[in-house]
Amino acid sequence: MALAGVFAVVAACGSDADNSAAPAATGPHSAHAGGSSAPPQPLRAGERFVDLRMAGAYTPAPPEGGGSDEYRCQVIDPGLSKTAFLTGTQFAPENVAIAHHAIAYAVPPGGAAAVRRQDAKTPGLGWQCFGGTGVAGAEVEEGDAAWVDTWAPGATETLLDQDAGYKLEPGSLLVLQIHYNLLATDGKPTGSDRSAVRLRLTDGTPRTRELETWPVDAPTDLPCAADESGPLCDRAASIADVTKRFGPDVGEMADRQVEECGRRVPKPGNTQTCDHKVEAPMTLFAGFGHMHMLGRALKVELNPGTPKAQVVLDVPQFDFDNQRLVKLPSPVEIGPGDTLRVTCTHDAGLRKQLPQLKKLPPRYVVWGDGTSDEMCTGIMMVSLRES
């Protein structure tokens, strides 16, 4: 999930099986209780709002491979006739009972035709899109699209204090990927959704900083609890199940992350880490920690174990229903020679406490797109700068 051509993932990935330091659970995770109903902050000089909605109502259904999660992508056209900077985004889910999270991808004019073809050839509204946009020529991993916003329960408007935004050229499109979760209905379709998104745009000035999104990930290798057993408590069986539900690209993530983090074999445990080397000069503005319902804590550290060590993102008591962008007190300049370490702690014991998960069979939890799977990612907002 790194931005192609700019960032490289290297070095130590580790695990700590001792969960004694994990914070107490913040609650039963009411799952999707939070929305984005908070009013936006006032417009600043030169900014304007553009309000957009999905083209129609959509009723999600589980994928053919089974499970209770659907990722659906929709095309949203901001109608740009000149270059603009996206300085703020506020996603408004219509049906918070099934909206797990949403990501907005900006597709430049060169990928717009591919996105429209994908939409036109797929029956119904939008298309299924696990992982990214699912469109060749408009994928983040290939540098053909940009990850410009993330919403999860509890999030409000994404807005920085600095004069900074994501650059959108005329003819650019947005792809809105919504993760619908149907755990509450045992995977059966229920209700429709027609969510909306409000864009905060400005023409920008020569001083406006161009933002990029850098996700720094760590593996998830969370074994079943000591008192749990079942066929999915085997790592290989769990990966096969993820692959069946979401396809090989997602199914390969568990092993790929272990390799990218410098290990030959996974080391099961509650806490996992991964170091990411900074390969280009950049300014770090903010971060957003994302896990699923077994998440306990997440941290991103700059140059850990050195005199320059600094925590740039700290979520000591992760709450699925309160995932928010955390702005740094002041921007931090980083560059080649620096390291960002992401650390996540998960707790399999929460599975017995959460109504959404307690009815599911125990499993060895690896990276996956489902709510019953897990993730560990610090989504960092950065701006490249001259050397």
mmCIF file of C-alpha atoms in Angstrom:
data_model
loop_
_atom_site.group_PDB
_atom_site.id
_atom_site.type_symbol
_atom_site.label_atom_id
_atom_site.label_comp_id
_atom_site.label_asym_id
_atom_site.label_seq_id
_atom_site.Cartn_x
_atom_site.Cartn_y
_atom_site.Cartn_z
ATOM 1 C CA MET A 1 0.000 0.000 0.000
ATOM 2 C CA ALA A 2 3.014 2.310 -0.211
ATOM 3 C CA LEU A 3 3.017 5.125 -2.755
ATOM 4 C CA ALA A 4 4.802 3.787 -5.820
ATOM 5 C CA GLY A 5 8.109 5.349 -6.793
ATOM 6 C CA VAL A 6 8.468 7.457 -3.662
ATOM 7 C CA PHE A 7 8.555 5.269 -0.579
ATOM 8 C CA ALA A 8 10.230 1.962 0.171
ATOM 9 C CA VAL A 9 9.392 -0.454 2.990
ATOM 10 C CA VAL A 10 12.359 -2.093 4.678
ATOM 11 C CA ALA A 11 13.806 -3.513 7.874
ATOM 12 C CA ALA A 12 12.715 -4.943 11.154
ATOM 13 C CA CYS A 13 9.325 -6.434 11.793
ATOM 14 C CA GLY A 14 8.751 -7.932 15.228
ATOM 15 C CA SER A 15 6.213 -9.312 17.668
ATOM 16 C CA ASP A 16 5.660 -9.318 21.390
ATOM 17 C CA ALA A 17 3.378 -11.974 22.784
ATOM 18 C CA ASP A 18 3.012 -10.207 26.149
ATOM 19 C CA ASN A 19 -0.249 -8.275 26.226
ATOM 20 C CA SER A 20 0.083 -7.097 29.808
ATOM 21 C CA ALA A 21 0.779 -3.543 28.694
ATOM 22 C CA ALA A 22 -2.306 -3.282 26.499
ATOM 23 C CA PRO A 23 -4.800 -0.690 27.689
ATOM 24 C CA ALA A 24 -8.179 -1.693 28.966
ATOM 25 C CA ALA A 25 -10.957 -1.984 26.418
ATOM 26 C CA THR A 26 -12.701 1.313 25.824
ATOM 27 C CA GLY A 27 -16.081 -0.337 25.442
ATOM 28 C CA PRO A 28 -17.959 -2.943 23.419
ATOM 29 C CA HIS A 29 -17.424 -1.124 20.109
ATOM 30 C CA SER A 30 -20.991 -0.329 19.181
ATOM 31 C CA ALA A 31 -19.809 -0.687 15.567
ATOM 32 C CA HIS A 32 -20.773 2.126 13.300
ATOM 33 C CA ALA A 33 -22.359 4.209 16.056
ATOM 34 C CA GLY A 34 -20.450 7.303 14.939
ATOM 35 C CA GLY A 35 -21.216 9.408 11.901
ATOM 36 C CA SER A 36 -19.903 12.651 10.450
ATOM 37 C CA SER A 37 -22.789 14.865 11.440
ATOM 38 C CA ALA A 38 -20.608 17.551 13.034
ATOM 39 C CA PRO A 39 -20.893 20.851 11.158
ATOM 40 C CA PRO A 40 -17.876 21.790 9.031
ATOM 41 C CA GLN A 41 -15.511 24.479 10.174
ATOM 42 C CA PRO A 42 -15.994 27.887 8.520
ATOM 43 C CA LEU A 43 -14.571 28.464 5.084
ATOM 44 C CA ARG A 44 -11.206 30.199 4.996
ATOM 45 C CA ALA A 45 -10.100 32.824 2.485
ATOM 46 C CA GLY A 46 -10.324 31.491 -1.077
ATOM 47 C CA GLU A 47 -12.131 28.237 -0.150
ATOM 48 C CA ARG A 48 -15.492 26.961 -1.358
ATOM 49 C CA PHE A 49 -17.656 23.924 -0.605
ATOM 50 C CA VAL A 50 -18.767 21.424 -3.248
ATOM 51 C CA ASP A 51 -21.445 18.978 -2.071
ATOM 52 C CA LEU A 52 -21.758 15.672 -3.951
ATOM 53 C CA ARG A 53 -23.797 12.499 -3.480
ATOM 54 C CA MET A 54 -23.715 8.984 -4.836
ATOM 55 C CA ALA A 55 -25.594 8.769 -8.142
ATOM 56 C CA GLY A 56 -28.273 6.611 -6.536
ATOM 57 C CA ALA A 57 -29.128 4.438 -3.561
ATOM 58 C CA TYR A 58 -27.228 1.166 -3.273
ATOM 59 C CA THR A 59 -28.130 -1.982 -1.344
ATOM 60 C CA PRO A 60 -24.935 -3.882 -0.472
ATOM 61 C CA ALA A 61 -24.696 -7.656 -0.655
ATOM 62 C CA PRO A 62 -21.883 -10.002 0.423
ATOM 63 C CA PRO A 63 -19.374 -11.180 -2.209
ATOM 64 C CA GLU A 64 -19.681 -14.532 -3.964
ATOM 65 C CA GLY A 65 -16.734 -15.881 -1.951
ATOM 66 C CA GLY A 66 -18.731 -15.562 1.268
ATOM 67 C CA GLY A 67 -18.333 -13.359 4.304
ATOM 68 C CA SER A 68 -20.279 -10.300 5.373
ATOM 69 C CA ASP A 69 -18.322 -7.442 3.790
ATOM 70 C CA GLU A 70 -18.661 -5.633 0.507
ATOM 71 C CA TYR A 71 -16.366 -2.934 -0.849
ATOM 72 C CA ARG A 72 -18.196 -0.813 -3.422
ATOM 73 C CA CYS A 73 -16.651 1.934 -5.516
ATOM 74 C CA GLN A 74 -18.620 4.855 -6.935
ATOM 75 C CA VAL A 75 -17.522 7.530 -9.426
ATOM 76 C CA ILE A 76 -17.958 11.101 -8.204
ATOM 77 C CA ASP A 77 -17.249 13.948 -10.626
ATOM 78 C CA PRO A 78 -16.314 17.256 -8.959
ATOM 79 C CA GLY A 79 -16.752 18.981 -12.334
ATOM 80 C CA LEU A 80 -13.400 20.776 -12.315
ATOM 81 C CA SER A 81 -12.633 23.067 -15.237
ATOM 82 C CA LYS A 82 -9.426 24.372 -13.660
ATOM 83 C CA THR A 83 -6.820 23.124 -11.199
ATOM 84 C CA ALA A 84 -7.912 23.123 -7.566
ATOM 85 C CA PHE A 85 -6.560 21.964 -4.228
ATOM 86 C CA LEU A 86 -8.647 19.718 -1.989
ATOM 87 C CA THR A 87 -8.076 21.190 1.476
ATOM 88 C CA GLY A 88 -10.834 19.396 3.380
ATOM 89 C CA THR A 89 -13.181 16.436 3.008
ATOM 90 C CA GLN A 90 -16.214 15.371 5.011
ATOM 91 C CA PHE A 91 -17.878 12.044 4.257
ATOM 92 C CA ALA A 92 -21.495 11.733 5.396
ATOM 93 C CA PRO A 93 -22.767 8.132 5.523
ATOM 94 C CA GLU A 94 -26.510 7.877 5.053
ATOM 95 C CA ASN A 95 -26.762 4.407 6.606
ATOM 96 C CA VAL A 96 -24.367 4.289 9.563
ATOM 97 C CA ALA A 97 -25.588 0.815 10.512
ATOM 98 C CA ILE A 98 -23.700 -0.733 7.590
ATOM 99 C CA ALA A 99 -20.956 1.814 6.797
ATOM 100 C CA HIS A 100 -17.659 0.451 8.166
ATOM 101 C CA HIS A 101 -15.298 2.962 6.571
ATOM 102 C CA ALA A 102 -14.794 4.939 3.363
ATOM 103 C CA ILE A 103 -11.794 6.064 1.324
ATOM 104 C CA ALA A 104 -11.717 8.747 -1.347
ATOM 105 C CA TYR A 105 -9.240 8.315 -4.212
ATOM 106 C CA ALA A 106 -8.400 11.140 -6.622
ATOM 107 C CA VAL A 107 -7.997 9.927 -10.209
ATOM 108 C CA PRO A 108 -6.197 12.348 -12.560
ATOM 109 C CA PRO A 109 -7.530 12.997 -16.072
ATOM 110 C CA GLY A 110 -5.319 10.262 -17.555
ATOM 111 C CA GLY A 111 -7.184 7.574 -15.584
ATOM 112 C CA ALA A 112 -10.674 9.026 -15.862
ATOM 113 C CA ALA A 113 -11.625 7.070 -18.991
ATOM 114 C CA ALA A 114 -10.608 3.746 -17.403
ATOM 115 C CA VAL A 115 -12.730 4.484 -14.344
ATOM 116 C CA ARG A 116 -15.757 5.411 -16.430
ATOM 117 C CA ARG A 117 -15.366 2.233 -18.524
ATOM 118 C CA GLN A 118 -15.271 0.130 -15.362
ATOM 119 C CA ASP A 119 -18.422 1.810 -14.099
ATOM 120 C CA ALA A 120 -20.236 1.415 -17.423
ATOM 121 C CA LYS A 121 -19.499 -2.296 -17.845
ATOM 122 C CA THR A 122 -20.555 -3.246 -14.300
ATOM 123 C CA PRO A 123 -24.275 -3.865 -13.695
ATOM 124 C CA GLY A 124 -25.874 -1.653 -11.079
ATOM 125 C CA LEU A 125 -24.351 1.247 -9.231
ATOM 126 C CA GLY A 126 -20.545 1.237 -9.117
ATOM 127 C CA TRP A 127 -18.392 -1.895 -8.886
ATOM 128 C CA GLN A 128 -16.849 -4.230 -6.309
ATOM 129 C CA CYS A 129 -13.350 -3.111 -5.325
ATOM 130 C CA PHE A 130 -11.437 -4.877 -2.575
ATOM 131 C CA GLY A 131 -8.045 -3.350 -1.759
ATOM 132 C CA GLY A 132 -8.112 -0.216 -3.944
ATOM 133 C CA THR A 133 -10.063 1.186 -6.862
ATOM 134 C CA GLY A 134 -9.853 -2.110 -8.710
ATOM 135 C CA VAL A 135 -9.245 -0.298 -12.004
ATOM 136 C CA ALA A 136 -6.049 -0.741 -14.027
ATOM 137 C CA GLY A 137 -4.739 2.719 -14.819
ATOM 138 C CA ALA A 138 -6.265 4.207 -11.667
ATOM 139 C CA GLU A 139 -4.605 2.337 -8.803
ATOM 140 C CA VAL A 140 -2.750 3.987 -5.922
ATOM 141 C CA GLU A 141 -0.056 1.303 -5.852
ATOM 142 C CA GLU A 142 0.907 2.133 -9.436
ATOM 143 C CA GLY A 143 0.949 5.886 -8.866
ATOM 144 C CA ASP A 144 -2.117 6.404 -11.082
ATOM 145 C CA ALA A 145 -4.391 7.661 -8.286
ATOM 146 C CA ALA A 146 -3.998 9.309 -4.892
ATOM 147 C CA TRP A 147 -5.524 8.382 -1.539
ATOM 148 C CA VAL A 148 -6.966 11.743 -0.414
ATOM 149 C CA ASP A 149 -9.285 10.992 2.508
ATOM 150 C CA THR A 150 -10.351 8.307 4.961
ATOM 151 C CA TRP A 151 -13.520 8.166 7.022
ATOM 152 C CA ALA A 152 -14.230 5.762 9.861
ATOM 153 C CA PRO A 153 -16.808 5.945 12.665
ATOM 154 C CA GLY A 154 -16.199 9.035 14.775
ATOM 155 C CA ALA A 155 -14.318 10.954 12.099
ATOM 156 C CA THR A 156 -15.361 14.496 11.233
ATOM 157 C CA GLU A 157 -14.032 16.874 8.601
ATOM 158 C CA THR A 158 -10.428 16.315 7.546
ATOM 159 C CA LEU A 159 -8.819 19.744 7.740
ATOM 160 C CA LEU A 160 -5.282 21.018 8.320
ATOM 161 C CA ASP A 161 -4.281 24.395 9.719
ATOM 162 C CA GLN A 162 -1.601 24.849 7.063
ATOM 163 C CA ASP A 163 -2.051 26.077 3.485
ATOM 164 C CA ALA A 164 -1.956 22.551 2.049
ATOM 165 C CA GLY A 165 -4.154 20.308 -0.057
ATOM 166 C CA TYR A 166 -4.369 17.517 -2.628
ATOM 167 C CA LYS A 167 -3.911 18.845 -6.153
ATOM 168 C CA LEU A 168 -6.767 18.064 -8.562
ATOM 169 C CA GLU A 169 -6.310 18.770 -12.262
ATOM 170 C CA PRO A 170 -9.231 19.660 -14.582
ATOM 171 C CA GLY A 171 -11.074 16.490 -15.535
ATOM 172 C CA SER A 172 -10.037 14.661 -12.369
ATOM 173 C CA LEU A 173 -12.532 12.281 -10.788
ATOM 174 C CA LEU A 174 -13.005 10.941 -7.293
ATOM 175 C CA VAL A 175 -13.587 7.270 -6.613
ATOM 176 C CA LEU A 176 -15.431 6.799 -3.333
ATOM 177 C CA GLN A 177 -14.828 3.339 -1.894
ATOM 178 C CA ILE A 178 -17.280 2.391 0.850
ATOM 179 C CA HIS A 179 -16.803 -0.707 2.970
ATOM 180 C CA TYR A 180 -20.234 -2.032 3.870
ATOM 181 C CA ASN A 181 -20.406 -4.520 6.739
ATOM 182 C CA LEU A 182 -23.361 -6.895 7.122
ATOM 183 C CA LEU A 183 -22.301 -8.750 10.281
ATOM 184 C CA ALA A 184 -25.409 -7.612 12.117
ATOM 185 C CA THR A 185 -27.620 -9.401 9.566
ATOM 186 C CA ASP A 186 -25.448 -12.505 9.146
ATOM 187 C CA GLY A 187 -24.377 -11.349 5.693
ATOM 188 C CA LYS A 188 -27.868 -10.794 4.331
ATOM 189 C CA PRO A 189 -28.640 -7.618 2.339
ATOM 190 C CA THR A 190 -30.342 -5.000 4.472
ATOM 191 C CA GLY A 191 -31.254 -1.448 3.620
ATOM 192 C CA SER A 192 -29.804 0.902 1.064
ATOM 193 C CA ASP A 193 -27.266 3.680 1.303
ATOM 194 C CA ARG A 194 -26.798 6.913 -0.597
ATOM 195 C CA SER A 195 -23.922 8.620 1.137
ATOM 196 C CA ALA A 196 -22.579 12.079 0.403
ATOM 197 C CA VAL A 197 -19.256 13.858 0.524
ATOM 198 C CA ARG A 198 -18.480 17.558 0.963
ATOM 199 C CA LEU A 199 -15.308 18.870 -0.663
ATOM 200 C CA ARG A 200 -13.492 22.008 0.482
ATOM 201 C CA LEU A 201 -11.679 23.415 -2.565
ATOM 202 C CA THR A 202 -9.370 26.349 -3.223
ATOM 203 C CA ASP A 203 -7.502 27.583 -6.280
ATOM 204 C CA GLY A 204 -4.325 27.695 -4.195
ATOM 205 C CA THR A 205 -1.346 30.035 -4.331
ATOM 206 C CA PRO A 206 2.363 29.522 -5.071
ATOM 207 C CA ARG A 207 2.764 28.807 -1.338
ATOM 208 C CA THR A 208 0.150 26.036 -1.179
ATOM 209 C CA ARG A 209 1.761 22.707 -0.223
ATOM 210 C CA GLU A 210 0.717 19.651 -2.229
ATOM 211 C CA LEU A 211 -0.290 16.768 0.063
ATOM 212 C CA GLU A 212 0.224 13.045 -0.376
ATOM 213 C CA THR A 213 -0.913 10.126 1.771
ATOM 214 C CA TRP A 214 1.615 7.589 3.067
ATOM 215 C CA PRO A 215 0.158 4.500 4.756
ATOM 216 C CA VAL A 216 2.734 2.808 7.031
ATOM 217 C CA ASP A 217 1.605 -0.736 7.817
ATOM 218 C CA ALA A 218 2.579 -3.614 10.076
ATOM 219 C CA PRO A 219 1.482 -7.235 9.741
ATOM 220 C CA THR A 220 -1.345 -8.733 11.743
ATOM 221 C CA ASP A 221 -0.487 -12.193 13.104
ATOM 222 C CA LEU A 222 -2.891 -12.632 15.998
ATOM 223 C CA PRO A 223 -3.319 -16.279 17.057
ATOM 224 C CA CYS A 224 -6.449 -17.688 18.641
ATOM 225 C CA ALA A 225 -6.714 -17.216 22.397
ATOM 226 C CA ALA A 226 -5.517 -20.071 24.620
ATOM 227 C CA ASP A 227 -9.078 -21.266 25.250
ATOM 228 C CA GLU A 228 -10.111 -21.146 21.582
ATOM 229 C CA SER A 229 -9.825 -23.817 18.906
ATOM 230 C CA GLY A 230 -11.154 -24.524 15.445
ATOM 231 C CA PRO A 231 -10.031 -25.033 11.840
ATOM 232 C CA LEU A 232 -9.469 -21.301 11.252
ATOM 233 C CA CYS A 233 -7.033 -21.127 14.181
ATOM 234 C CA ASP A 234 -4.468 -22.365 11.656
ATOM 235 C CA ARG A 235 -2.687 -19.458 9.914
ATOM 236 C CA ALA A 236 -2.674 -21.059 6.463
ATOM 237 C CA ALA A 237 -6.374 -21.916 6.719
ATOM 238 C CA SER A 238 -7.182 -18.364 7.762
ATOM 239 C CA ILE A 239 -5.218 -16.911 4.832
ATOM 240 C CA ALA A 240 -7.032 -19.293 2.475
ATOM 241 C CA ASP A 241 -10.340 -18.042 3.869
ATOM 242 C CA VAL A 242 -9.319 -14.390 3.335
ATOM 243 C CA THR A 243 -8.268 -15.249 -0.221
ATOM 244 C CA LYS A 244 -11.611 -16.915 -0.890
ATOM 245 C CA ARG A 245 -13.522 -13.869 0.339
ATOM 246 C CA PHE A 246 -11.432 -11.079 -1.154
ATOM 247 C CA GLY A 247 -9.204 -12.538 -3.862
ATOM 248 C CA PRO A 248 -5.468 -13.260 -4.158
ATOM 249 C CA ASP A 249 -4.246 -9.653 -3.919
ATOM 250 C CA VAL A 250 -5.693 -9.308 -0.419
ATOM 251 C CA GLY A 251 -4.899 -12.914 0.508
ATOM 252 C CA GLU A 252 -1.217 -12.367 -0.242
ATOM 253 C CA MET A 253 -0.941 -9.361 2.072
ATOM 254 C CA ALA A 254 -0.190 -11.360 5.250
ATOM 255 C CA ASP A 255 2.954 -12.990 3.837
ATOM 256 C CA ARG A 256 3.931 -9.957 1.784
ATOM 257 C CA GLN A 257 3.971 -7.692 4.828
ATOM 258 C CA VAL A 258 6.098 -10.102 6.839
ATOM 259 C CA GLU A 259 8.616 -10.160 3.984
ATOM 260 C CA GLU A 260 8.576 -6.382 3.501
ATOM 261 C CA CYS A 261 9.218 -5.916 7.208
ATOM 262 C CA GLY A 262 12.405 -7.975 6.984
ATOM 263 C CA ARG A 263 11.344 -11.339 8.432
ATOM 264 C CA ARG A 264 11.483 -14.728 6.785
ATOM 265 C CA VAL A 265 8.656 -16.198 8.844
ATOM 266 C CA PRO A 266 5.815 -14.610 10.840
ATOM 267 C CA LYS A 267 6.083 -14.374 14.609
ATOM 268 C CA PRO A 268 2.599 -14.709 16.105
ATOM 269 C CA GLY A 269 1.721 -12.296 18.880
ATOM 270 C CA ASN A 270 -0.576 -9.548 20.083
ATOM 271 C CA THR A 271 1.845 -6.752 19.216
ATOM 272 C CA GLN A 272 3.481 -6.297 15.818
ATOM 273 C CA THR A 273 5.893 -3.660 14.518
ATOM 274 C CA CYS A 274 7.385 -2.631 11.204
ATOM 275 C CA ASP A 275 10.023 -0.030 10.323
ATOM 276 C CA HIS A 276 9.632 2.111 7.206
ATOM 277 C CA LYS A 277 12.623 4.009 5.860
ATOM 278 C CA VAL A 278 11.977 7.530 4.608
ATOM 279 C CA GLU A 279 13.302 7.761 1.064
ATOM 280 C CA ALA A 280 12.508 11.391 0.189
ATOM 281 C CA PRO A 281 12.503 14.775 1.966
ATOM 282 C CA MET A 282 9.006 15.594 3.210
ATOM 283 C CA THR A 283 6.978 17.404 5.820
ATOM 284 C CA LEU A 284 4.748 15.364 8.116
ATOM 285 C CA PHE A 285 1.487 17.112 9.076
ATOM 286 C CA ALA A 286 -0.915 14.579 10.601
ATOM 287 C CA GLY A 287 -1.784 10.904 11.029
ATOM 288 C CA PHE A 288 -4.783 8.612 11.322
ATOM 289 C CA GLY A 289 -4.613 5.198 12.999
ATOM 290 C CA HIS A 290 -6.765 2.435 11.519
ATOM 291 C CA MET A 291 -7.457 -1.035 12.875
ATOM 292 C CA HIS A 292 -10.628 -3.086 13.158
ATOM 293 C CA MET A 293 -12.572 -4.326 16.160
ATOM 294 C CA LEU A 294 -9.804 -6.268 17.935
ATOM 295 C CA GLY A 295 -7.519 -3.232 17.995
ATOM 296 C CA ARG A 296 -6.171 -2.043 21.365
ATOM 297 C CA ALA A 297 -3.428 0.490 20.622
ATOM 298 C CA LEU A 298 -1.495 2.013 17.717
ATOM 299 C CA LYS A 299 1.627 4.167 17.632
ATOM 300 C CA VAL A 300 3.893 5.651 14.963
ATOM 301 C CA GLU A 301 7.382 6.703 16.113
ATOM 302 C CA LEU A 302 10.046 8.686 14.305
ATOM 303 C CA ASN A 303 13.592 7.350 14.709
ATOM 304 C CA PRO A 304 12.832 5.068 17.680
ATOM 305 C CA GLY A 305 15.752 4.181 19.923
ATOM 306 C CA THR A 306 17.784 7.239 18.931
ATOM 307 C CA PRO A 307 18.320 10.668 20.550
ATOM 308 C CA LYS A 308 15.985 12.057 17.870
ATOM 309 C CA ALA A 309 13.117 9.721 18.807
ATOM 310 C CA GLN A 310 9.660 11.286 18.613
ATOM 311 C CA VAL A 311 6.118 9.919 18.733
ATOM 312 C CA VAL A 312 4.182 11.351 15.785
ATOM 313 C CA LEU A 313 0.944 9.390 16.208
ATOM 314 C CA ASP A 314 -0.269 7.837 19.460
ATOM 315 C CA VAL A 315 -3.588 6.056 19.962
ATOM 316 C CA PRO A 316 -3.085 4.418 23.386
ATOM 317 C CA GLN A 317 -6.711 3.266 23.701
ATOM 318 C CA PHE A 318 -7.977 2.505 20.235
ATOM 319 C CA ASP A 319 -11.729 2.827 19.840
ATOM 320 C CA PHE A 320 -13.215 1.589 16.585
ATOM 321 C CA ASP A 321 -16.069 4.067 16.961
ATOM 322 C CA ASN A 322 -13.795 7.071 17.438
ATOM 323 C CA GLN A 323 -11.155 7.049 14.700
ATOM 324 C CA ARG A 324 -9.930 10.551 13.972
ATOM 325 C CA LEU A 325 -7.183 12.442 12.203
ATOM 326 C CA VAL A 326 -4.549 13.613 14.697
ATOM 327 C CA LYS A 327 -2.710 16.785 13.709
ATOM 328 C CA LEU A 328 0.855 17.213 14.918
ATOM 329 C CA PRO A 329 1.366 20.224 17.214
ATOM 330 C CA SER A 330 3.616 21.560 14.474
ATOM 331 C CA PRO A 331 4.801 20.073 11.159
ATOM 332 C CA VAL A 332 7.831 17.776 11.349
ATOM 333 C CA GLU A 333 10.519 17.726 8.680
ATOM 334 C CA ILE A 334 11.781 14.234 7.802
ATOM 335 C CA GLY A 335 13.956 12.787 5.066
ATOM 336 C CA PRO A 336 16.458 10.123 3.993
ATOM 337 C CA GLY A 337 18.075 8.500 7.012
ATOM 338 C CA ASP A 338 14.905 8.751 9.094
ATOM 339 C CA THR A 339 12.684 5.823 10.073
ATOM 340 C CA LEU A 340 8.984 5.586 10.926
ATOM 341 C CA ARG A 341 8.017 2.603 13.076
ATOM 342 C CA VAL A 342 4.382 1.572 13.337
ATOM 343 C CA THR A 343 3.312 -0.612 16.275
ATOM 344 C CA CYS A 344 -0.115 -2.163 16.769
ATOM 345 C CA THR A 345 -1.567 -4.242 19.596
ATOM 346 C CA HIS A 346 -4.630 -6.434 19.040
ATOM 347 C CA ASP A 347 -6.542 -8.576 21.534
ATOM 348 C CA ALA A 348 -8.240 -11.843 20.527
ATOM 349 C CA GLY A 349 -10.045 -11.805 23.872
ATOM 350 C CA LEU A 350 -12.280 -8.985 22.623
ATOM 351 C CA ARG A 351 -13.877 -11.441 20.203
ATOM 352 C CA LYS A 352 -15.978 -12.891 23.058
ATOM 353 C CA GLN A 353 -17.108 -9.427 24.186
ATOM 354 C CA LEU A 354 -18.244 -7.945 20.878
ATOM 355 C CA PRO A 355 -21.740 -8.811 19.655
ATOM 356 C CA GLN A 356 -20.580 -8.476 16.054
ATOM 357 C CA LEU A 357 -17.799 -11.060 16.456
ATOM 358 C CA LYS A 358 -18.822 -13.443 19.251
ATOM 359 C CA LYS A 359 -21.058 -15.478 16.938
ATOM 360 C CA LEU A 360 -18.217 -16.096 14.467
ATOM 361 C CA PRO A 361 -15.806 -19.044 14.733
ATOM 362 C CA PRO A 362 -12.393 -18.358 16.317
ATOM 363 C CA ARG A 363 -9.648 -17.577 13.830
ATOM 364 C CA TYR A 364 -5.978 -16.785 13.529
ATOM 365 C CA VAL A 365 -6.401 -13.147 12.512
ATOM 366 C CA VAL A 366 -4.351 -11.874 9.570
ATOM 367 C CA TRP A 367 -4.573 -8.777 7.400
ATOM 368 C CA GLY A 368 -7.880 -8.756 5.547
ATOM 369 C CA ASP A 369 -10.604 -6.444 4.300
ATOM 370 C CA GLY A 370 -13.383 -7.877 6.459
ATOM 371 C CA THR A 371 -14.528 -6.488 9.790
ATOM 372 C CA SER A 372 -13.659 -9.840 11.386
ATOM 373 C CA ASP A 373 -10.149 -9.590 9.899
ATOM 374 C CA GLU A 374 -7.666 -6.954 11.022
ATOM 375 C CA MET A 375 -5.448 -4.148 9.827
ATOM 376 C CA CYS A 376 -2.617 -2.108 11.295
ATOM 377 C CA THR A 377 -1.877 1.119 9.491
ATOM 378 C CA GLY A 378 -0.842 4.641 10.308
ATOM 379 C CA ILE A 379 -2.202 6.822 7.507
ATOM 380 C CA MET A 380 0.197 9.761 7.404
ATOM 381 C CA MET A 381 -0.407 13.075 5.613
ATOM 382 C CA VAL A 382 2.818 14.419 4.113
ATOM 383 C CA SER A 383 4.093 16.923 1.580
ATOM 384 C CA LEU A 384 7.228 16.305 -0.461
ATOM 385 C CA ARG A 385 9.792 19.099 -0.475
ATOM 386 C CA GLU A 386 12.972 19.960 -2.339
ATOM 387 C CA SER A 387 16.152 18.261 -1.058
#
